[in-house]
Amino acid sequence: MAKAKTYYFCQECGYQSSSWLGRCPECGKFGTFAEEVVAPHKTQNSKLKIQSVSTPKRIQEVTYSETRRIETHCGEFDRVLGGGIVPGSLLLLGGEPGIGKSTLLLQTALAIHDRKLLYVSGEESEQQIKMRADRLLPSLERRGAGGEALYVVSETVTQRIFEHINAVQPDLLIVDSIQTISTEELDSPAGSVGQIRQCTSEFQHYAKSTGVPVLLIGHITKDGTLAGPKVMEHIVDAVLQFEGDRNYGYRILRALKNRFGSTAELGIFEMEGSGLREVPNPSEFLLSQRDETLSGAAVAATLEGARPMFIEVQSLVSSAVYGTPQRNANGFDMRRLSMLLAVLEKRCGFKLGAKDVFLNIAGGLRVADPAIDLAVACAILSSNVDIPISPRFCFAAELGLSGEVRPVSRLEQRIAEADRLGFEKIFISKYNLRGLDRKRFGIEVVPVSVIEEAFRGLFA
Ligand code: TYD
Ligand code: MG
């Protein structure tokens, strides 16, 4: 069979060439050319394009049937998806190697017992998949799932994958991973830009024309971007990212893009010996049972997506051993830490410039919510003066450059959660008080306007 015509395209500017080029003559970039298929009907008869089957309609005339989403029977996963998998959608699950992507999707496939599923793996053999499933099944069986309608196959060529699909006729297709799959239409190896692009669009065509949703797994490179072209993110309907520190058990699933739901939702899991366990109450789980006599720890009332999460910030301040003091932060932005230290030095008069400062966000989490600032500053101060902060106190405010304590978003939600978790005091910005009904909560709300005030309130 003759191969379809392929061309090489510059992935930066779209320049087309019949052979591979090292440098693009159009934009001058190096190593940007990738092989792509050009479908003959697209180039031959331009009149065909004009005779389009769809006609513009008034928006009131457009009808659709309320398509039922496929529930994954996993609350955290459904939450991130926006209430289940939409028929005909193409989803991409990204994450670093070894984070648990295959585990999450195989577990989900085993739990969906009311549909026929096909799990295609280009990475593992059927025996290896079965071994993993045997590990996961005991905890799933307790919930009534058994994987009776799950078909598995080890395959890497899309043409043969579609033959398997024809034989099985699944209601949901899982492909692990897109980097290992290739199409016969291209000569380039699996994992190359052109292959990823072409295979993704083949799966998209399948999903859109049959209504069968497709879940693709994709690896993420060290710098956190999806290996493969950005264009893959444009093709798929949703991009989910699975992240977490491999040395800790927590895994966070978030939607970076979702055509059928919010990107603010977050799923939290814990990796155990028998697979991933859902964590519906992250705060209760993240707060360590700590000894009251330890200095350098403060609890931050942060929001991850739409969900309040209470996180312990730990700090250690000690005299610098070497000439240049060390600064080290785990889970917190280093530049932000330098800024906070400068503010503390200037506003509170601590000679932190001559001290080593270490900061750690408990549980290996990475926090971007600015409301964590006050807890970070208080943890550092607590370690510096060696006076512990009560574990019954928590903090929710941002710090400005002049040491002012600034308001944060959705404060009521944070206070309500602090109240529910049994905290006694929450330190907030004075500027957050407007419109806040403090009497609604059992917890004591302590407003502060500058960092010195918080310091005096805690340690004076
Ligand atoms: P895996 O799903 O293979 O990662 P990915 O597909 O993202 O590359 O999971 C890898 C890790 O998960 C591996 O180091 C072992 C661990 N694991 C458990 O701790 N418990 C389990 O039940 C399973 C299946 C895996
Ligand atoms: Mg895997």
CSV table of C-alpha atoms and ligand atoms in Angstrom, one decimal:
chain,number,residue,atom,x,y,z
A,1,MET,CA,0.0,0.0,0.0
A,2,ALA,CA,1.4,3.4,-1.0
A,3,LYS,CA,2.0,5.7,1.9
A,4,ALA,CA,0.1,8.9,2.2
A,5,LYS,CA,2.2,12.0,1.2
A,6,THR,CA,4.2,13.4,4.1
A,7,TYR,CA,5.8,16.8,4.4
A,8,TYR,CA,8.0,18.4,7.0
A,9,PHE,CA,6.6,21.4,8.9
A,10,CYS,CA,8.4,23.9,11.0
A,11,GLN,CA,6.7,23.6,14.4
A,12,GLU,CA,7.4,27.3,15.1
A,13,CYS,CA,6.2,29.1,12.0
A,14,GLY,CA,4.5,26.4,9.9
A,15,TYR,CA,7.0,26.5,7.0
A,16,GLN,CA,6.5,23.5,4.7
A,17,SER,CA,9.3,21.5,3.1
A,18,SER,CA,9.4,18.2,1.3
A,19,SER,CA,12.5,17.1,3.1
A,20,TRP,CA,13.8,17.5,6.6
A,21,LEU,CA,15.8,20.7,7.3
A,22,GLY,CA,18.0,21.5,10.3
A,23,ARG,CA,17.3,25.2,10.2
A,24,CYS,CA,14.0,26.8,9.1
A,25,PRO,CA,14.6,29.2,6.2
A,26,GLU,CA,11.5,31.2,7.2
A,27,CYS,CA,12.0,31.9,11.0
A,28,GLY,CA,15.6,30.8,11.4
A,29,LYS,CA,15.0,28.4,14.3
A,30,PHE,CA,17.0,25.2,14.5
A,31,GLY,CA,15.7,21.6,14.9
A,32,THR,CA,12.0,22.6,14.6
A,33,PHE,CA,11.0,20.4,11.6
A,34,ALA,CA,8.7,17.4,12.1
A,35,GLU,CA,7.1,15.1,9.7
A,36,GLU,CA,3.4,15.3,9.1
A,37,VAL,CA,0.8,13.6,6.9
A,38,VAL,CA,-1.0,15.7,4.4
A,39,ALA,CA,-4.3,14.1,3.5
A,40,PRO,CA,-4.8,14.1,-0.3
A,41,HIS,CA,-8.4,15.3,-0.3
A,42,LYS,CA,-7.4,18.4,1.5
A,43,THR,CA,-4.9,19.5,-1.1
A,44,GLN,CA,-6.4,18.2,-4.3
A,45,ASN,CA,-9.9,19.6,-4.6
A,46,SER,CA,-10.3,22.9,-2.9
A,47,LYS,CA,-14.0,23.1,-4.1
A,48,LEU,CA,-14.8,20.2,-1.7
A,49,LYS,CA,-14.1,22.4,1.3
A,50,ILE,CA,-16.7,24.9,0.2
A,51,GLN,CA,-19.5,22.3,0.0
A,52,SER,CA,-19.7,22.1,3.7
A,53,VAL,CA,-22.3,19.8,5.2
A,54,SER,CA,-23.0,22.1,8.2
A,55,THR,CA,-25.1,25.2,7.7
A,56,PRO,CA,-25.2,28.2,10.1
A,57,LYS,CA,-28.2,28.0,12.3
A,58,ARG,CA,-29.8,30.5,14.7
A,59,ILE,CA,-28.6,29.6,18.2
A,60,GLN,CA,-32.1,29.0,19.4
A,61,GLU,CA,-32.5,26.3,16.7
A,62,VAL,CA,-29.5,24.3,17.8
A,63,THR,CA,-30.6,21.2,19.7
A,64,TYR,CA,-28.7,18.7,21.6
A,65,SER,CA,-29.6,15.7,23.7
A,66,GLU,CA,-28.4,15.8,27.3
A,67,THR,CA,-25.6,13.4,26.9
A,68,ARG,CA,-24.9,11.4,30.0
A,69,ARG,CA,-21.4,11.5,31.4
A,70,ILE,CA,-19.6,8.3,32.3
A,71,GLU,CA,-19.0,8.3,36.0
A,72,THR,CA,-15.6,7.0,37.1
A,73,HIS,CA,-16.9,5.9,40.5
A,74,CYS,CA,-14.0,7.8,42.0
A,75,GLY,CA,-15.3,11.0,43.6
A,76,GLU,CA,-12.0,12.9,43.3
A,77,PHE,CA,-11.5,12.0,39.6
A,78,ASP,CA,-15.2,12.9,38.8
A,79,ARG,CA,-14.8,16.2,40.6
A,80,VAL,CA,-11.8,17.2,38.5
A,81,LEU,CA,-13.5,16.1,35.3
A,82,GLY,CA,-16.5,18.2,36.2
A,83,GLY,CA,-18.8,15.3,36.9
A,84,GLY,CA,-17.6,12.4,34.8
A,85,ILE,CA,-16.3,11.7,31.3
A,86,VAL,CA,-18.2,13.4,28.5
A,87,PRO,CA,-19.0,11.0,25.6
A,88,GLY,CA,-16.9,11.7,22.5
A,89,SER,CA,-14.3,13.6,24.5
A,90,LEU,CA,-10.5,13.3,24.2
A,91,LEU,CA,-8.7,13.6,27.5
A,92,LEU,CA,-5.0,13.9,28.2
A,93,LEU,CA,-3.6,12.8,31.6
A,94,GLY,CA,-0.1,14.2,32.0
A,95,GLY,CA,2.5,13.7,34.7
A,96,GLU,CA,6.1,12.8,35.4
A,97,PRO,CA,7.2,9.2,35.0
A,98,GLY,CA,6.4,7.1,38.0
A,99,ILE,CA,3.9,9.5,39.5
A,100,GLY,CA,1.0,7.0,39.1
A,101,LYS,CA,-0.8,7.8,35.9
A,102,SER,CA,-1.1,4.1,34.8
A,103,THR,CA,-2.2,3.2,38.3
A,104,LEU,CA,-4.9,5.9,38.3
A,105,LEU,CA,-6.4,5.0,34.9
A,106,LEU,CA,-6.2,1.2,35.4
A,107,GLN,CA,-7.8,1.6,38.8
A,108,THR,CA,-10.5,3.8,37.2
A,109,ALA,CA,-11.0,1.2,34.4
A,110,LEU,CA,-11.4,-1.6,37.0
A,111,ALA,CA,-13.9,0.5,38.9
A,112,ILE,CA,-16.2,1.3,35.9
A,113,HIS,CA,-18.0,-2.0,35.9
A,114,ASP,CA,-21.1,-0.9,33.9
A,115,ARG,CA,-19.2,-0.2,30.6
A,116,LYS,CA,-17.0,-2.1,28.2
A,117,LEU,CA,-13.5,-0.8,28.3
A,118,LEU,CA,-10.3,-1.2,26.3
A,119,TYR,CA,-7.0,-0.5,27.9
A,120,VAL,CA,-4.2,-0.2,25.3
A,121,SER,CA,-0.7,-0.2,26.7
A,122,GLY,CA,2.4,0.6,24.6
A,123,GLU,CA,4.6,0.4,27.7
A,124,GLU,CA,3.6,-2.8,29.5
A,125,SER,CA,2.7,-6.4,28.5
A,126,GLU,CA,-0.7,-7.9,29.2
A,127,GLN,CA,0.9,-9.9,32.0
A,128,GLN,CA,2.3,-6.8,33.6
A,129,ILE,CA,-1.0,-5.0,33.5
A,130,LYS,CA,-2.7,-8.1,35.1
A,131,MET,CA,-0.1,-8.1,37.8
A,132,ARG,CA,-0.8,-4.4,38.6
A,133,ALA,CA,-4.6,-5.1,38.5
A,134,ASP,CA,-4.2,-7.9,41.0
A,135,ARG,CA,-2.5,-5.5,43.3
A,136,LEU,CA,-5.3,-3.0,42.9
A,137,LEU,CA,-8.3,-5.4,42.9
A,138,PRO,CA,-8.5,-6.2,46.6
A,139,SER,CA,-9.3,-2.6,47.6
A,140,LEU,CA,-11.7,-2.2,44.6
A,141,GLU,CA,-13.6,-5.4,45.3
A,142,ARG,CA,-14.6,-4.0,48.6
A,143,ARG,CA,-16.4,-1.3,46.6
A,144,GLY,CA,-18.1,-3.9,44.4
A,145,ALA,CA,-15.9,-3.5,41.3
A,146,GLY,CA,-14.1,-6.3,39.5
A,147,GLY,CA,-13.1,-5.3,36.0
A,148,GLU,CA,-15.4,-7.9,34.3
A,149,ALA,CA,-15.8,-5.7,31.2
A,150,LEU,CA,-12.2,-4.6,30.9
A,151,TYR,CA,-10.1,-5.7,27.9
A,152,VAL,CA,-6.4,-5.2,27.9
A,153,VAL,CA,-4.0,-5.3,25.0
A,154,SER,CA,-0.3,-4.4,24.5
A,155,GLU,CA,0.0,-2.6,21.2
A,156,THR,CA,1.9,0.4,19.7
A,157,VAL,CA,0.6,0.9,16.2
A,158,THR,CA,-2.6,2.9,15.8
A,159,GLN,CA,-3.8,0.9,12.7
A,160,ARG,CA,-3.7,-2.3,14.8
A,161,ILE,CA,-5.2,-0.5,17.8
A,162,PHE,CA,-8.2,0.4,15.6
A,163,GLU,CA,-8.5,-3.2,14.5
A,164,HIS,CA,-8.7,-4.2,18.2
A,165,ILE,CA,-11.3,-1.4,18.8
A,166,ASN,CA,-13.4,-2.9,15.9
A,167,ALA,CA,-13.3,-6.3,17.5
A,168,VAL,CA,-14.0,-5.2,21.1
A,169,GLN,CA,-16.3,-2.2,20.4
A,170,PRO,CA,-15.5,-0.5,23.8
A,171,ASP,CA,-17.5,2.3,25.5
A,172,LEU,CA,-14.3,3.9,26.7
A,173,LEU,CA,-10.7,3.7,25.3
A,174,ILE,CA,-7.5,4.2,27.4
A,175,VAL,CA,-4.2,4.6,25.7
A,176,ASP,CA,-1.0,4.4,27.8
A,177,SER,CA,1.0,6.4,26.7
A,178,ILE,CA,0.8,8.6,23.6
A,179,GLN,CA,4.6,8.8,23.4
A,180,THR,CA,4.8,5.0,22.7
A,181,ILE,CA,2.2,4.9,20.0
A,182,SER,CA,3.0,5.4,16.3
A,183,THR,CA,1.1,5.5,13.1
A,184,GLU,CA,2.2,3.6,9.9
A,185,GLU,CA,1.6,6.8,7.9
A,186,LEU,CA,4.8,8.3,9.2
A,187,ASP,CA,8.3,7.0,9.2
A,188,SER,CA,9.5,9.0,12.2
A,189,PRO,CA,9.9,7.1,15.5
A,190,ALA,CA,7.2,6.9,18.2
A,191,GLY,CA,7.4,9.9,20.5
A,192,SER,CA,8.5,12.4,17.9
A,193,VAL,CA,6.5,15.5,17.4
A,194,GLY,CA,4.9,14.5,14.2
A,195,GLN,CA,3.9,11.1,15.5
A,196,ILE,CA,2.4,12.5,18.6
A,197,ARG,CA,0.4,15.1,16.6
A,198,GLN,CA,-0.8,12.6,14.1
A,199,CYS,CA,-1.7,9.8,16.6
A,200,THR,CA,-3.6,12.4,18.7
A,201,SER,CA,-5.6,13.6,15.8
A,202,GLU,CA,-6.4,10.0,14.8
A,203,PHE,CA,-7.8,9.3,18.3
A,204,GLN,CA,-9.6,12.6,18.2
A,205,HIS,CA,-11.2,11.6,14.9
A,206,TYR,CA,-12.2,8.3,16.5
A,207,ALA,CA,-13.7,9.9,19.6
A,208,LYS,CA,-15.6,12.6,17.7
A,209,SER,CA,-17.0,10.2,15.0
A,210,THR,CA,-18.1,7.4,17.4
A,211,GLY,CA,-18.8,9.2,20.6
A,212,VAL,CA,-16.5,6.9,22.5
A,213,PRO,CA,-14.3,8.9,24.9
A,214,VAL,CA,-10.6,8.4,24.8
A,215,LEU,CA,-8.2,8.9,27.7
A,216,LEU,CA,-4.6,9.4,26.7
A,217,ILE,CA,-1.6,9.2,29.0
A,218,GLY,CA,1.2,11.6,28.3
A,219,HIS,CA,4.6,12.0,29.9
A,220,ILE,CA,5.9,15.3,31.2
A,221,THR,CA,9.5,16.3,30.9
A,222,LYS,CA,11.6,17.5,33.8
A,223,ASP,CA,10.7,21.2,33.3
A,224,GLY,CA,7.0,20.4,33.7
A,225,THR,CA,5.8,20.7,30.1
A,226,LEU,CA,4.2,17.9,28.2
A,227,ALA,CA,6.7,16.0,26.1
A,228,GLY,CA,5.5,16.6,22.6
A,229,PRO,CA,4.1,19.6,20.9
A,230,LYS,CA,2.0,22.2,22.6
A,231,VAL,CA,-0.5,21.6,19.8
A,232,MET,CA,-1.6,18.4,21.5
A,233,GLU,CA,-3.0,20.4,24.3
A,234,HIS,CA,-5.1,22.3,21.7
A,235,ILE,CA,-6.5,19.2,20.1
A,236,VAL,CA,-7.7,17.5,23.3
A,237,ASP,CA,-10.8,18.6,25.3
A,238,ALA,CA,-9.2,18.4,28.7
A,239,VAL,CA,-5.6,18.3,30.0
A,240,LEU,CA,-5.3,16.8,33.5
A,241,GLN,CA,-2.1,16.9,35.4
A,242,PHE,CA,-1.1,14.4,38.0
A,243,GLU,CA,1.5,15.7,40.3
A,244,GLY,CA,3.1,15.3,43.7
A,245,ASP,CA,6.4,14.6,45.3
A,246,ARG,CA,7.4,11.0,44.7
A,247,ASN,CA,8.9,10.7,48.1
A,248,TYR,CA,5.5,11.4,49.7
A,249,GLY,CA,2.3,9.6,49.3
A,250,TYR,CA,0.2,12.6,48.2
A,251,ARG,CA,-0.9,13.0,44.6
A,252,ILE,CA,-2.8,16.0,43.3
A,253,LEU,CA,-4.9,15.8,40.1
A,254,ARG,CA,-5.8,19.1,38.5
A,255,ALA,CA,-7.3,20.2,35.3
A,256,LEU,CA,-5.1,22.6,33.3
A,257,LYS,CA,-7.8,22.8,30.6
A,258,ASN,CA,-11.3,21.5,30.6
A,259,ARG,CA,-13.9,22.2,28.0
A,260,PHE,CA,-16.6,20.6,30.0
A,261,GLY,CA,-15.9,21.8,33.6
A,262,SER,CA,-14.0,24.1,35.8
A,263,THR,CA,-10.3,24.2,36.1
A,264,ALA,CA,-10.5,25.3,39.7
A,265,GLU,CA,-11.3,21.8,41.1
A,266,LEU,CA,-8.6,19.6,42.5
A,267,GLY,CA,-8.5,15.9,43.3
A,268,ILE,CA,-6.3,14.6,46.1
A,269,PHE,CA,-5.1,11.0,46.4
A,270,GLU,CA,-2.7,9.0,48.5
A,271,MET,CA,-0.5,6.3,47.0
A,272,GLU,CA,-0.7,3.2,49.0
A,273,GLY,CA,0.5,-0.4,48.5
A,274,SER,CA,-2.8,-1.3,46.9
A,275,GLY,CA,-3.2,1.7,44.7
A,276,LEU,CA,-4.5,5.2,45.0
A,277,ARG,CA,-6.8,6.1,47.8
A,278,GLU,CA,-9.1,9.1,47.6
A,279,VAL,CA,-8.5,11.9,50.2
A,280,PRO,CA,-11.8,13.8,50.6
A,281,ASN,CA,-10.6,15.8,53.7
A,282,PRO,CA,-7.1,17.0,52.9
A,283,SER,CA,-6.7,19.3,55.8
A,284,GLU,CA,-7.3,16.7,58.5
A,285,PHE,CA,-4.8,14.6,56.7
A,286,LEU,CA,-2.1,17.2,56.2
A,287,LEU,CA,-1.9,18.6,59.7
A,288,SER,CA,0.6,16.7,61.7
A,289,GLN,CA,-0.1,15.9,65.3
A,290,ARG,CA,2.6,18.1,66.5
A,291,ASP,CA,4.1,18.8,69.9
A,292,GLU,CA,3.1,22.2,71.2
A,293,THR,CA,6.6,22.9,72.4
A,294,LEU,CA,8.2,23.1,69.0
A,295,SER,CA,9.1,26.5,67.6
A,296,GLY,CA,9.2,27.3,63.9
A,297,ALA,CA,5.8,25.9,62.7
A,298,ALA,CA,2.7,27.8,61.7
A,299,VAL,CA,-0.5,26.6,59.9
A,300,ALA,CA,-1.6,28.4,56.8
A,301,ALA,CA,-5.2,28.5,55.7
A,302,THR,CA,-4.7,28.2,51.9
A,303,LEU,CA,-7.1,27.5,49.0
A,304,GLU,CA,-6.1,25.0,46.3
A,305,GLY,CA,-8.5,25.5,43.5
A,306,ALA,CA,-11.9,26.0,45.2
A,307,ARG,CA,-11.0,23.8,48.2
A,308,PRO,CA,-9.6,25.0,51.5
A,309,MET,CA,-6.4,23.2,52.5
A,310,PHE,CA,-4.7,23.7,55.8
A,311,ILE,CA,-1.0,23.3,55.5
A,312,GLU,CA,1.8,23.4,58.1
A,313,VAL,CA,4.8,25.6,57.3
A,314,GLN,CA,8.0,24.7,59.0
A,315,SER,CA,11.0,26.9,59.4
A,316,LEU,CA,14.4,26.7,60.9
A,317,VAL,CA,16.5,29.8,61.5
A,318,SER,CA,20.0,29.4,62.7
A,319,SER,CA,23.3,31.3,62.8
A,320,ALA,CA,25.1,31.0,59.5
A,321,VAL,CA,28.0,28.6,59.6
A,322,TYR,CA,29.6,29.9,56.4
A,323,GLY,CA,30.1,33.5,55.3
A,324,THR,CA,27.2,33.5,53.0
A,325,PRO,CA,24.0,32.5,54.8
A,326,GLN,CA,22.0,29.7,53.2
A,327,ARG,CA,18.4,30.0,52.1
A,328,ASN,CA,16.4,26.9,51.2
A,329,ALA,CA,12.8,26.4,50.5
A,330,ASN,CA,10.8,23.3,49.8
A,331,GLY,CA,7.4,23.8,48.2
A,332,PHE,CA,7.7,27.6,48.3
A,333,ASP,CA,9.1,30.1,45.8
A,334,MET,CA,12.7,31.1,46.7
A,335,ARG,CA,12.3,34.6,45.4
A,336,ARG,CA,9.2,35.1,47.5
A,337,LEU,CA,11.1,33.8,50.6
A,338,SER,CA,13.9,36.3,49.9
A,339,MET,CA,11.4,39.1,49.7
A,340,LEU,CA,9.7,38.0,53.0
A,341,LEU,CA,13.0,37.9,54.7
A,342,ALA,CA,13.9,41.4,53.5
A,343,VAL,CA,10.5,42.6,54.8
A,344,LEU,CA,11.1,41.0,58.2
A,345,GLU,CA,14.6,42.4,58.5
A,346,LYS,CA,13.4,45.9,57.6
A,347,ARG,CA,10.1,46.0,59.5
A,348,CYS,CA,10.8,43.9,62.5
A,349,GLY,CA,14.5,44.6,62.9
A,350,PHE,CA,15.6,41.0,62.9
A,351,LYS,CA,19.1,40.5,61.6
A,352,LEU,CA,18.1,37.6,59.4
A,353,GLY,CA,20.8,38.6,56.9
A,354,ALA,CA,23.4,36.7,59.0
A,355,LYS,CA,21.2,33.6,59.5
A,356,ASP,CA,20.6,30.4,57.6
A,357,VAL,CA,16.9,30.1,56.8
A,358,PHE,CA,15.3,26.8,55.8
A,359,LEU,CA,11.6,26.6,54.9
A,360,ASN,CA,9.6,23.5,54.3
A,361,ILE,CA,5.9,23.0,53.4
A,362,ALA,CA,4.8,19.8,55.2
A,363,GLY,CA,3.7,16.9,53.0
A,364,GLY,CA,5.8,17.8,50.0
A,365,LEU,CA,3.2,20.1,48.6
A,366,ARG,CA,3.9,23.1,46.4
A,367,VAL,CA,1.8,26.1,47.3
A,368,ALA,CA,1.2,29.1,45.1
A,369,ASP,CA,-1.6,30.7,47.1
A,370,PRO,CA,-0.3,34.1,48.4
A,371,ALA,CA,-2.4,33.7,51.5
A,372,ILE,CA,0.4,31.5,52.9
A,373,ASP,CA,2.7,34.5,53.4
A,374,LEU,CA,1.7,35.4,56.9
A,375,ALA,CA,2.2,31.8,58.1
A,376,VAL,CA,5.6,31.7,56.4
A,377,ALA,CA,6.6,34.9,58.1
A,378,CYS,CA,5.3,33.8,61.5
A,379,ALA,CA,7.0,30.4,61.2
A,380,ILE,CA,10.3,32.1,60.5
A,381,LEU,CA,9.9,34.6,63.4
A,382,SER,CA,8.9,31.8,65.7
A,383,SER,CA,12.0,29.8,64.9
A,384,ASN,CA,14.1,33.0,65.2
A,385,VAL,CA,12.9,33.8,68.7
A,386,ASP,CA,12.5,30.1,69.6
A,387,ILE,CA,9.0,30.6,70.9
A,388,PRO,CA,6.4,28.1,69.6
A,389,ILE,CA,3.1,29.2,68.0
A,390,SER,CA,0.1,27.3,69.3
A,391,PRO,CA,-1.0,24.6,66.9
A,392,ARG,CA,-4.6,25.9,67.5
A,393,PHE,CA,-3.7,29.1,65.5
A,394,CYS,CA,-3.8,29.6,61.8
A,395,PHE,CA,-3.0,32.3,59.3
A,396,ALA,CA,-4.5,33.6,56.1
A,397,ALA,CA,-3.0,36.8,54.7
A,398,GLU,CA,-0.6,38.1,52.1
A,399,LEU,CA,2.4,40.3,53.0
A,400,GLY,CA,3.3,43.5,51.1
A,401,LEU,CA,6.7,45.0,50.6
A,402,SER,CA,6.2,47.5,53.4
A,403,GLY,CA,5.2,44.9,55.9
A,404,GLU,CA,1.5,45.5,55.5
A,405,VAL,CA,-0.8,42.5,55.9
A,406,ARG,CA,-2.9,42.3,52.8
A,407,PRO,CA,-6.4,40.8,52.3
A,408,VAL,CA,-6.9,37.5,50.5
A,409,SER,CA,-9.7,36.0,48.4
A,410,ARG,CA,-12.6,33.9,49.8
A,411,LEU,CA,-11.7,34.6,53.4
A,412,GLU,CA,-15.1,33.4,54.7
A,413,GLN,CA,-14.5,30.0,53.2
A,414,ARG,CA,-11.1,29.7,54.9
A,415,ILE,CA,-12.5,30.9,58.3
A,416,ALA,CA,-15.4,28.4,58.1
A,417,GLU,CA,-13.0,25.6,57.4
A,418,ALA,CA,-10.7,26.7,60.3
A,419,ASP,CA,-13.8,26.7,62.5
A,420,ARG,CA,-14.8,23.3,61.3
A,421,LEU,CA,-11.3,21.9,62.0
A,422,GLY,CA,-11.4,23.2,65.6
A,423,PHE,CA,-8.8,26.0,65.4
A,424,GLU,CA,-9.1,28.7,68.1
A,425,LYS,CA,-7.7,31.7,66.3
A,426,ILE,CA,-7.2,32.8,62.7
A,427,PHE,CA,-5.0,35.8,61.9
A,428,ILE,CA,-6.2,37.8,58.9
A,429,SER,CA,-5.7,41.2,57.4
A,430,LYS,CA,-7.6,44.1,58.9
A,431,TYR,CA,-8.5,45.1,55.3
A,432,ASN,CA,-10.4,41.8,54.9
A,433,LEU,CA,-12.9,42.8,57.7
A,434,ARG,CA,-15.3,44.8,55.6
A,435,GLY,CA,-18.5,42.9,55.1
A,436,LEU,CA,-17.3,40.0,57.3
A,437,ASP,CA,-19.7,38.8,59.9
A,438,ARG,CA,-17.3,37.6,62.6
A,439,LYS,CA,-20.1,36.6,64.9
A,440,ARG,CA,-21.1,33.8,62.5
A,441,PHE,CA,-18.0,31.8,63.4
A,442,GLY,CA,-17.1,30.2,66.7
A,443,ILE,CA,-13.4,30.8,66.0
A,444,GLU,CA,-11.7,34.0,67.2
A,445,VAL,CA,-10.8,36.2,64.2
A,446,VAL,CA,-7.7,38.4,64.8
A,447,PRO,CA,-7.3,41.2,62.3
A,448,VAL,CA,-3.8,42.7,61.9
A,449,SER,CA,-2.6,45.5,59.6
A,450,VAL,CA,1.2,45.2,59.8
A,451,ILE,CA,3.5,42.3,60.4
A,452,GLU,CA,4.8,43.8,63.7
A,453,GLU,CA,1.2,43.6,65.1
A,454,ALA,CA,1.0,39.9,64.3
A,455,PHE,CA,4.4,39.4,65.9
A,456,ARG,CA,3.4,41.3,69.1
A,457,GLY,CA,0.1,39.4,69.2
A,458,LEU,CA,2.0,36.1,69.1
A,459,PHE,CA,5.2,36.5,71.1
A,460,ALA,CA,4.8,39.6,73.3
B,1,TYD,P1,2.7,4.1,37.7
B,1,TYD,O1,1.3,4.2,37.7
B,1,TYD,O2,3.4,3.0,37.0
B,1,TYD,O3,3.4,5.5,37.2
B,1,TYD,P2,3.3,6.2,35.7
B,1,TYD,O4,2.4,5.4,34.9
B,1,TYD,O5,2.9,7.6,36.0
B,1,TYD,O6,4.7,6.1,35.2
B,1,TYD,O7,3.1,4.1,39.3
B,1,TYD,C1,4.4,4.1,39.7
B,1,TYD,C2,4.6,4.0,41.2
B,1,TYD,O8,3.5,3.8,42.0
B,1,TYD,C3,5.6,2.9,41.4
B,1,TYD,O9,6.8,3.5,41.9
B,1,TYD,C4,5.0,2.1,42.4
B,1,TYD,C5,3.8,2.9,43.0
B,1,TYD,N1,2.7,2.0,43.3
B,1,TYD,C6,2.3,1.9,44.6
B,1,TYD,O10,2.8,2.5,45.5
B,1,TYD,N2,1.1,1.2,44.9
B,1,TYD,C7,0.5,0.5,43.9
B,1,TYD,O11,-0.5,-0.2,44.2
B,1,TYD,C8,0.9,0.6,42.5
B,1,TYD,C9,0.2,-0.1,41.4
B,1,TYD,C10,2.0,1.4,42.3
B,2,MG,MG,2.9,4.2,33.3
